[in-house]
Coordinates of C-alpha atoms and ligand atoms in Angstrom, one line a residue:
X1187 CA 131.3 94.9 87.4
X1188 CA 129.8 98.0 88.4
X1189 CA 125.9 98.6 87.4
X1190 CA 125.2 101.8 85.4
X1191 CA 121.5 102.2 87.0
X1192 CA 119.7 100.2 89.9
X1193 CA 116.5 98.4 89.2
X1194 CA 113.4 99.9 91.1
X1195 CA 111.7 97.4 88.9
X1196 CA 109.8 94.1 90.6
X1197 CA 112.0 91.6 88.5
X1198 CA 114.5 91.8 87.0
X1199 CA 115.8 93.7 90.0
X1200 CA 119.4 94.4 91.2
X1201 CA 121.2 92.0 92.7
X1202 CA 124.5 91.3 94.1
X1203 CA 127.5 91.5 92.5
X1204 CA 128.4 88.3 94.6
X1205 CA 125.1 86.5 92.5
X1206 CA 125.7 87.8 89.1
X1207 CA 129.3 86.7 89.6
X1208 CA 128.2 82.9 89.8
X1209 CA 127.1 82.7 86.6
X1210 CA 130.8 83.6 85.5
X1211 CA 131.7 80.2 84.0
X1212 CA 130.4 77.3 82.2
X1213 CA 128.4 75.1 84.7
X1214 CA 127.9 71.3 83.5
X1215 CA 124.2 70.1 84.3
X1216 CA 123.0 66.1 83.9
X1217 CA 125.8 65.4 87.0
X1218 CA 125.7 64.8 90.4
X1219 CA 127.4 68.3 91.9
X1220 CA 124.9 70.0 89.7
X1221 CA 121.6 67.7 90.7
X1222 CA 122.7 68.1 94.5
X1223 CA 122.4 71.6 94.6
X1224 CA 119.5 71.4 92.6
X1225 CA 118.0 69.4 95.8
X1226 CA 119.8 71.7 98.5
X1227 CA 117.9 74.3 96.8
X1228 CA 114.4 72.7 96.3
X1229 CA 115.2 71.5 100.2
X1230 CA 116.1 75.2 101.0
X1231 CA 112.5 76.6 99.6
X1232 CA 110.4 74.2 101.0
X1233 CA 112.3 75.0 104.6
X1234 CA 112.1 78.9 103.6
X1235 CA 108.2 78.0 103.0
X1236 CA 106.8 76.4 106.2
X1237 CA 107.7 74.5 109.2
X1238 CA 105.8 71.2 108.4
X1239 CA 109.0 70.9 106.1
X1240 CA 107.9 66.6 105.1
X1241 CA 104.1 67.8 103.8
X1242 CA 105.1 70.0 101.2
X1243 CA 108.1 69.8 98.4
X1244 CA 109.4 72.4 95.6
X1245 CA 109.4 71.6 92.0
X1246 CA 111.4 74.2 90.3
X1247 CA 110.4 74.9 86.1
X1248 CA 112.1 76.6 83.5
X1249 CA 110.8 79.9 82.2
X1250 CA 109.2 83.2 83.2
X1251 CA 106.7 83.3 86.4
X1252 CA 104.3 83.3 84.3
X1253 CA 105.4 79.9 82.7
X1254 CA 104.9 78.3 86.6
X1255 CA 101.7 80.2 86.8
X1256 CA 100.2 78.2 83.5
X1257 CA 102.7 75.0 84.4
X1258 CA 100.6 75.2 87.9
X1259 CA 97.4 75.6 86.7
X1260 CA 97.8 73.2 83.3
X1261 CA 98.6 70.3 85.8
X1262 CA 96.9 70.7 89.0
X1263 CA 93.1 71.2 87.7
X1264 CA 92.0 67.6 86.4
X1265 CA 91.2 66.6 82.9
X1266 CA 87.7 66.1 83.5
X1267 CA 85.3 67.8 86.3
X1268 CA 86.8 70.8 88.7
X1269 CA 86.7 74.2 88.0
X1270 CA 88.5 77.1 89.4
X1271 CA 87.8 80.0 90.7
X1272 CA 90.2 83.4 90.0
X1273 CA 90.2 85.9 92.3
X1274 CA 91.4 88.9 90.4
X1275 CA 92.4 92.5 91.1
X1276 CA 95.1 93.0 88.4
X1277 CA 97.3 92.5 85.3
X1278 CA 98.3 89.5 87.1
X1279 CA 94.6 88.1 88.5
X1280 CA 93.9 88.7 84.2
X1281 CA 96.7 86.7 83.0
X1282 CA 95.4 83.9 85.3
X1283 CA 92.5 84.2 83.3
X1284 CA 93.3 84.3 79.9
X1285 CA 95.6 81.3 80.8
X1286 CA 92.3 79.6 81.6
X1287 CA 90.9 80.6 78.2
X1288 CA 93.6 79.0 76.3
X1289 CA 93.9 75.8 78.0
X1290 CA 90.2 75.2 78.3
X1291 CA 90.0 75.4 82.1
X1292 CA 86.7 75.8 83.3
X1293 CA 86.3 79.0 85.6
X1294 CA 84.8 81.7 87.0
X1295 CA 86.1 84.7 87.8
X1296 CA 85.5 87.2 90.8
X1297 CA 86.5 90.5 89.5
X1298 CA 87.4 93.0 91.8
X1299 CA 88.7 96.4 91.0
X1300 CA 92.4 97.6 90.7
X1301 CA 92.5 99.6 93.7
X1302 CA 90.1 98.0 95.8
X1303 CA 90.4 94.9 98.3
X1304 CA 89.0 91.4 97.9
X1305 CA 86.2 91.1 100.4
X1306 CA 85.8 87.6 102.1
X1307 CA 82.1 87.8 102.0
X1308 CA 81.8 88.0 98.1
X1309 CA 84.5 84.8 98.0
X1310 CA 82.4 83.0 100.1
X1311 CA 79.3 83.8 98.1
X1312 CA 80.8 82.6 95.0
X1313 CA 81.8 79.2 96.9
X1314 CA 78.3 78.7 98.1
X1315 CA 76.6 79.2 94.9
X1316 CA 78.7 77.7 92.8
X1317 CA 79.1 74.2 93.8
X1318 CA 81.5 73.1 90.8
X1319 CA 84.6 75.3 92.4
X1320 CA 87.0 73.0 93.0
X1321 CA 90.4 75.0 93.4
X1322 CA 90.5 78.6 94.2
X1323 CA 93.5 80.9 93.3
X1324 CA 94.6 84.5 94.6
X1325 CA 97.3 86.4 93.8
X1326 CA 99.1 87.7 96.8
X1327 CA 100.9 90.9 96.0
X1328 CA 99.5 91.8 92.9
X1329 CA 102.3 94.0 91.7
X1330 CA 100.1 95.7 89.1
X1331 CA 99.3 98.1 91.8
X1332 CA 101.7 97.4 95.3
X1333 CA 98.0 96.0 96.4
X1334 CA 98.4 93.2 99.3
X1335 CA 95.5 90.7 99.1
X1336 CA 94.3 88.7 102.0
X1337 CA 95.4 85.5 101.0
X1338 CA 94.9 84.1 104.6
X1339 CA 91.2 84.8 104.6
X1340 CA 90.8 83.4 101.0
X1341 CA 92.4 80.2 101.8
X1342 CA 90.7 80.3 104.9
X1343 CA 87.2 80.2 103.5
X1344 CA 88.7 78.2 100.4
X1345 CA 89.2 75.4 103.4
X1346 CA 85.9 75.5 104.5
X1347 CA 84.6 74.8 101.7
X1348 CA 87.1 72.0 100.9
X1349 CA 88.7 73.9 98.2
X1350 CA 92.4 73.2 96.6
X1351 CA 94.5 77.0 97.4
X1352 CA 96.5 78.0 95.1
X1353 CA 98.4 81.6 95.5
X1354 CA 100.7 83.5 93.3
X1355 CA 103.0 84.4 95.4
X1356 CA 105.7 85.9 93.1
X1357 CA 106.2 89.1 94.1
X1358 CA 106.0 87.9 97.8
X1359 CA 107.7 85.0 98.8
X1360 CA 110.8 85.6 100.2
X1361 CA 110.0 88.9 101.0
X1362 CA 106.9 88.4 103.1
X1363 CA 106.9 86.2 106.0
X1364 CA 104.6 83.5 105.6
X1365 CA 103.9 79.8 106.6
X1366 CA 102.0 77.5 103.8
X1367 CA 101.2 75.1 106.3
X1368 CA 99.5 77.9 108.5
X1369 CA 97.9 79.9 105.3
X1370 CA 96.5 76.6 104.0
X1371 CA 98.1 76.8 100.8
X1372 CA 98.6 73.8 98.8
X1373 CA 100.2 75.3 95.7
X1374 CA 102.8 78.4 96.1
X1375 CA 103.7 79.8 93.3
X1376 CA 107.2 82.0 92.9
X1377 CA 110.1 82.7 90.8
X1378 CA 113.8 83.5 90.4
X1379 CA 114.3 86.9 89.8
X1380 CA 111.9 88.5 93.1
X1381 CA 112.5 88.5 96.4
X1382 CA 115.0 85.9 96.7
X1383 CA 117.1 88.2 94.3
X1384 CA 118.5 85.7 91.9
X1385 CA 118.6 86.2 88.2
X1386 CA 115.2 85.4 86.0
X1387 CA 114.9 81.9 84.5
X1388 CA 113.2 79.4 85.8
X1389 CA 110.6 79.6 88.9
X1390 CA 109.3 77.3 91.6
X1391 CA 106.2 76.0 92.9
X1392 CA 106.0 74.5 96.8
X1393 CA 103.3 72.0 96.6
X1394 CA 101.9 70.2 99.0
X1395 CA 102.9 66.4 98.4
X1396 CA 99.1 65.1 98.9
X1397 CA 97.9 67.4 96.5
X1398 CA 100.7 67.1 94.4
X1399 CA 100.1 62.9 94.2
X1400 CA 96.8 63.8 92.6
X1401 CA 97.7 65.3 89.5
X1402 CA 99.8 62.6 87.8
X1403 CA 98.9 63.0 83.5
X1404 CA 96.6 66.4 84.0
X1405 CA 98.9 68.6 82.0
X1406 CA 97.6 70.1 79.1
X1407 CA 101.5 70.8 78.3
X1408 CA 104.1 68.4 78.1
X1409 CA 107.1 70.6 78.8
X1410 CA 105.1 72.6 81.4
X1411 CA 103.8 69.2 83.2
X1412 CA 104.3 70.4 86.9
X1413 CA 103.7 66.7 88.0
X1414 CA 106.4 64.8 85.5
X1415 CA 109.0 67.4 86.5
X1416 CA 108.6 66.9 90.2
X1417 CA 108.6 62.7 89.4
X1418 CA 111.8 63.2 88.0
X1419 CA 113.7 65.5 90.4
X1420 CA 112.5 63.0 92.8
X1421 CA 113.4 60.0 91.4
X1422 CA 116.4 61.1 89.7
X1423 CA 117.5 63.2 92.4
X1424 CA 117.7 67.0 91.0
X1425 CA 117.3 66.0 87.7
X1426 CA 115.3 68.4 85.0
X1427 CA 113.7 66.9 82.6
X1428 CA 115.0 69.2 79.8
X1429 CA 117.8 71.5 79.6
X1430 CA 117.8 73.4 82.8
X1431 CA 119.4 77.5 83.2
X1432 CA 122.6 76.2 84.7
X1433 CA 123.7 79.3 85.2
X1434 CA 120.7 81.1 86.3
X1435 CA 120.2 78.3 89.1
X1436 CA 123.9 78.3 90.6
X1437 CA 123.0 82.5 90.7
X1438 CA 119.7 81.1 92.8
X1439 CA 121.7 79.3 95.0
X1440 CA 123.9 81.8 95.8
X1441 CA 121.1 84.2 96.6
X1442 CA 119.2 81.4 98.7
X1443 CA 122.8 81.7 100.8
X1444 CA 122.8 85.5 101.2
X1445 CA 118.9 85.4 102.1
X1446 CA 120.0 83.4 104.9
X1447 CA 123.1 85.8 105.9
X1448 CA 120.8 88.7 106.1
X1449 CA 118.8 86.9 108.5
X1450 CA 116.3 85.3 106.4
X1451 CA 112.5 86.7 105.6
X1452 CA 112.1 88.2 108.4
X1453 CA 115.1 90.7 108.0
X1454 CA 114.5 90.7 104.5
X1455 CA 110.6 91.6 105.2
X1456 CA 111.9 94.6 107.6
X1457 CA 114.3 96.2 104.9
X1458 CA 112.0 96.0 102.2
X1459 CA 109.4 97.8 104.6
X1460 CA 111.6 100.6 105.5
X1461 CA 112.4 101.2 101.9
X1462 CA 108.9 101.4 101.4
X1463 CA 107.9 103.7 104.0
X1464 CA 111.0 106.2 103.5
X1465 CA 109.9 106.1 99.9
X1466 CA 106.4 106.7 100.5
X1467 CA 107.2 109.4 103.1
X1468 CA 110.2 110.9 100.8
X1469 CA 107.8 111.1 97.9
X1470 CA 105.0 112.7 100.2
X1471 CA 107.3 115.4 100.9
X1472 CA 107.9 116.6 97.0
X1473 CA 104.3 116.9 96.6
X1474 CA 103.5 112.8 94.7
X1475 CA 100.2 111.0 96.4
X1476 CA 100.5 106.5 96.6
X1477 CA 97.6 105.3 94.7
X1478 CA 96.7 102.9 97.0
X1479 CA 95.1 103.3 100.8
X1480 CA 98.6 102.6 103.5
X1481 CA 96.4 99.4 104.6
X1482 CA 96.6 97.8 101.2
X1483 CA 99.9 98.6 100.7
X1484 CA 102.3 95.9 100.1
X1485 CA 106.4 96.3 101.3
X1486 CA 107.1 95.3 97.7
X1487 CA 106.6 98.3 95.0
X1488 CA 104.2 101.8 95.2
X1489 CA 101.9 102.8 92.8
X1490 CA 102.1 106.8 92.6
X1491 CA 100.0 109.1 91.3
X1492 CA 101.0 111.4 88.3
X1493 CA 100.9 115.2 90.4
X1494 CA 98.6 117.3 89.7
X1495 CA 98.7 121.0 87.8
X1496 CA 102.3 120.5 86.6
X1497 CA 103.6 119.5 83.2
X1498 CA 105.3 116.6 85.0
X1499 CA 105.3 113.3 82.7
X1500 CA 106.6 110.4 83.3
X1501 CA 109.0 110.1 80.4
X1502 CA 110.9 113.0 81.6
X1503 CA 111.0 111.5 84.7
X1504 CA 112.6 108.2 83.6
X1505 CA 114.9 109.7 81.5
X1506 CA 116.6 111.8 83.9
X1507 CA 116.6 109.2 86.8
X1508 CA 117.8 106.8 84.5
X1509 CA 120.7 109.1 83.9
X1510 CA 121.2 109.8 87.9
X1511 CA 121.6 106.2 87.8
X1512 CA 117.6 104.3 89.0
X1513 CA 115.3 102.9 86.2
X1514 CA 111.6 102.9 87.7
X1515 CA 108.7 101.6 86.0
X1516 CA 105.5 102.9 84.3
X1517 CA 102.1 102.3 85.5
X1518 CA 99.9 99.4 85.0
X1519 CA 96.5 100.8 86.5
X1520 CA 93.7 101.5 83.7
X1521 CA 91.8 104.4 84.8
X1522 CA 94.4 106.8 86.7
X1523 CA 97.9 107.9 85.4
X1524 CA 100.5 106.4 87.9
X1525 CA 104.1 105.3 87.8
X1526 CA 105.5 102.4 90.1
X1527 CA 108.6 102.5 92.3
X1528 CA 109.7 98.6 93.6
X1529 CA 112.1 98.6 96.7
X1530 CA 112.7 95.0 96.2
X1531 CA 116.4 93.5 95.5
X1532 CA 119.5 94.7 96.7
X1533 CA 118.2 98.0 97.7
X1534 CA 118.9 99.7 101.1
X1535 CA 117.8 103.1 102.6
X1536 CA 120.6 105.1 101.4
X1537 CA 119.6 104.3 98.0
X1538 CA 116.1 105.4 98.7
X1539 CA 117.0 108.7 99.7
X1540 CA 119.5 109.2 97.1
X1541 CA 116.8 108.2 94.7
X1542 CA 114.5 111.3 96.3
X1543 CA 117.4 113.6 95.9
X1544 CA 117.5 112.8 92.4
X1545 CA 113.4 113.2 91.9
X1546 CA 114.0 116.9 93.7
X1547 CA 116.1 117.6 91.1
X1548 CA 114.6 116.4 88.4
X1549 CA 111.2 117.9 88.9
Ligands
LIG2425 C1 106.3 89.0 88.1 C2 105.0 88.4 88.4 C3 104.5 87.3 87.6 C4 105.3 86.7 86.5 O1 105.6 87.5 85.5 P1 106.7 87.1 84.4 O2 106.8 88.3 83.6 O3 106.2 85.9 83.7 O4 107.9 86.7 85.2 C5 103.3 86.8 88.0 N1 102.6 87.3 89.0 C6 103.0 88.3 89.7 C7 102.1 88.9 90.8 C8 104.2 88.9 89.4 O5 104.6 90.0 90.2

């Protein structure tokens, strides 16, 4: 079936008519076709995810990103002792914290603003003075603003201090070429509906097994317990604890498959950057400024800047773009007036300069 609009939103976000058409018919779950894949995929993440494929393994959860997010963070810091440090920069570095806040995490949290970078010197002063840190998490591309953090220097200095890493990588994995192993990260979290373009529904977290070990009756949430999930799907071989999104994981599977036809990350990381750089440059051209400095930028989605001296908004904008066939998204930044454009999902150049036609005529 044909699409009325494409998604220029970072998940949901178009995918292939191949993917959607998976979910086509009823899938049985509880047998052994459906736990297999379930293990081809976890097997297919964890490979996606590093080359030291035996130290880490993938635990996927139902739910929103966000549900990992807590799942992750609800298991992984212990009961008693441990605190963690957030690193925010964004809607998504605040959601960390207020998941803190209702499950009675201890933390502390190293604000930084929207638009600006996270500097490894202030981490590091924050691990020195505070001796209670115990685990450390970042978000990668915080897609409140396109921003790209450093994630390799925060787990860097994270490790020297003997830290647990944990990174939100949501927005990035798949999309961003990156080794856990290499970065030091001990918990990745992800989910369905980014850049591995599958369908929302459940998301994943690639753990390293060590770590992982540790954190057996943490959870401050039975059906989000990150560690009794992963027992299961190991002992039981794929199985989910509770009912899993059938449908939404054979669409997963499917897009793990066309990942690897396109050429895997890599080709998937070069795409997405041309997308982003023709948008950028496109955009340029009718007059609209990127809120963020080029060196922060992330492949993934651009923040722009409302133009000045018009009676542009951005409801007009939507509307008619919608109607030329792209839904964008509005702006999440507090203090400036932006709009977002993602370039994520089954997206190519021709539809980014189809999309700019469509702007030149609308404005
Ligand atoms: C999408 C996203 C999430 C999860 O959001 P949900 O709405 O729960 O799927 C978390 N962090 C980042 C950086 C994201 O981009």
């Amino acid at each position: 079936m044909q699409n009325p609009y494409l998604l220029l939103t970072p998940g949901p976000l178009s995918t292939t008519n191949s993917v959607r058409q998976a979910m086509m018919r009823d899938w049985c779950t509880w047998d052994n076709e459906y736990n297999q894949i379930v293990q081809e995929i976890r097997n297919r993440l964890v490979k996606l995810a590093t080359v030291q494929k035996e130290l880490y393994t993938a635990v996927l959860m139902q739910g929103s990103g966000s549900f990992c997010v807590e799942s992750t963070i609800g298991t992984v810091m212990p009961r008693d002792g441990g605190k963690l440090l957030v690193i925010a920069n964004g809607a998504y570095g605040d959601r960390i914290v207020q998941m803190c806040e209702v499950l009675n995490i201890p933390h502390i949290v190293h604000a930084v603003d929207e638009c600006e970078s996270i500097h490894i010197n202030d981490v590091e002063h924050f691990l020195k003075e505070d001796k209670e840190i115990s685990h450390v998490i970042a978000v990668h591309c915080e897609t409140t603003t396109g921003m790209l953090n450093p994630i390799e220097e925060i787990c860097y200095i994270a490790k020297k201090y003997n830290k647990i890493t944990i990174v939100d990588g949501m927005s990035s994995f798949g999309g961003i070429p990156m080794d856990l192993d290499e970065l030091q990260i001990d918990f990745l979290i992800s989910s369905a509906n980014k850049c591995i373009q599958g369908v929302p529904g459940f998301g994943f977290v690639i753990a390293k097994k060590a770590e992982l070990a540790k954190c057996k009756e943490n959870a401050r949430s039975l059906s989000l317990d990150l560690y009794d999930q992963y027992e299961t799907m190991e002992k039981h071989q794929g199985k989910w604890r509770f009912t899993s999104p059938t449908h939404v994981v054979r669409a997963f599977y499917k897009a793990l498959q066309e990942l690897e036809a396109e050429g895997g990350i890599n080709a998937r990381f070069k795409r997405y950057s041309e997308n982003q750089k023709c948008l950028v440059r496109g955009m340029k051209e009718l007059g609209f400024t990127a809120l963020l400095d080029e060196k922060y930028q992330s492949p993934i989605i651009t923040s722009f800047l409302y133009p000045e001296n018009t009676k542009f908004t951005f409801q007009q904008l939507y509307n008619s773009l919608k109607k030329h066939g792209f839904v964008i998204y509005p702006g999440k930044v507090s203090e400036v007036d932006t709009f977002r454009i993602g370039n994520i999902g089954e997206v190519y150049i021709e539809d980014i300069e189809r999309l700019l036609d469509s702007i030149r005529q609308t404005i």
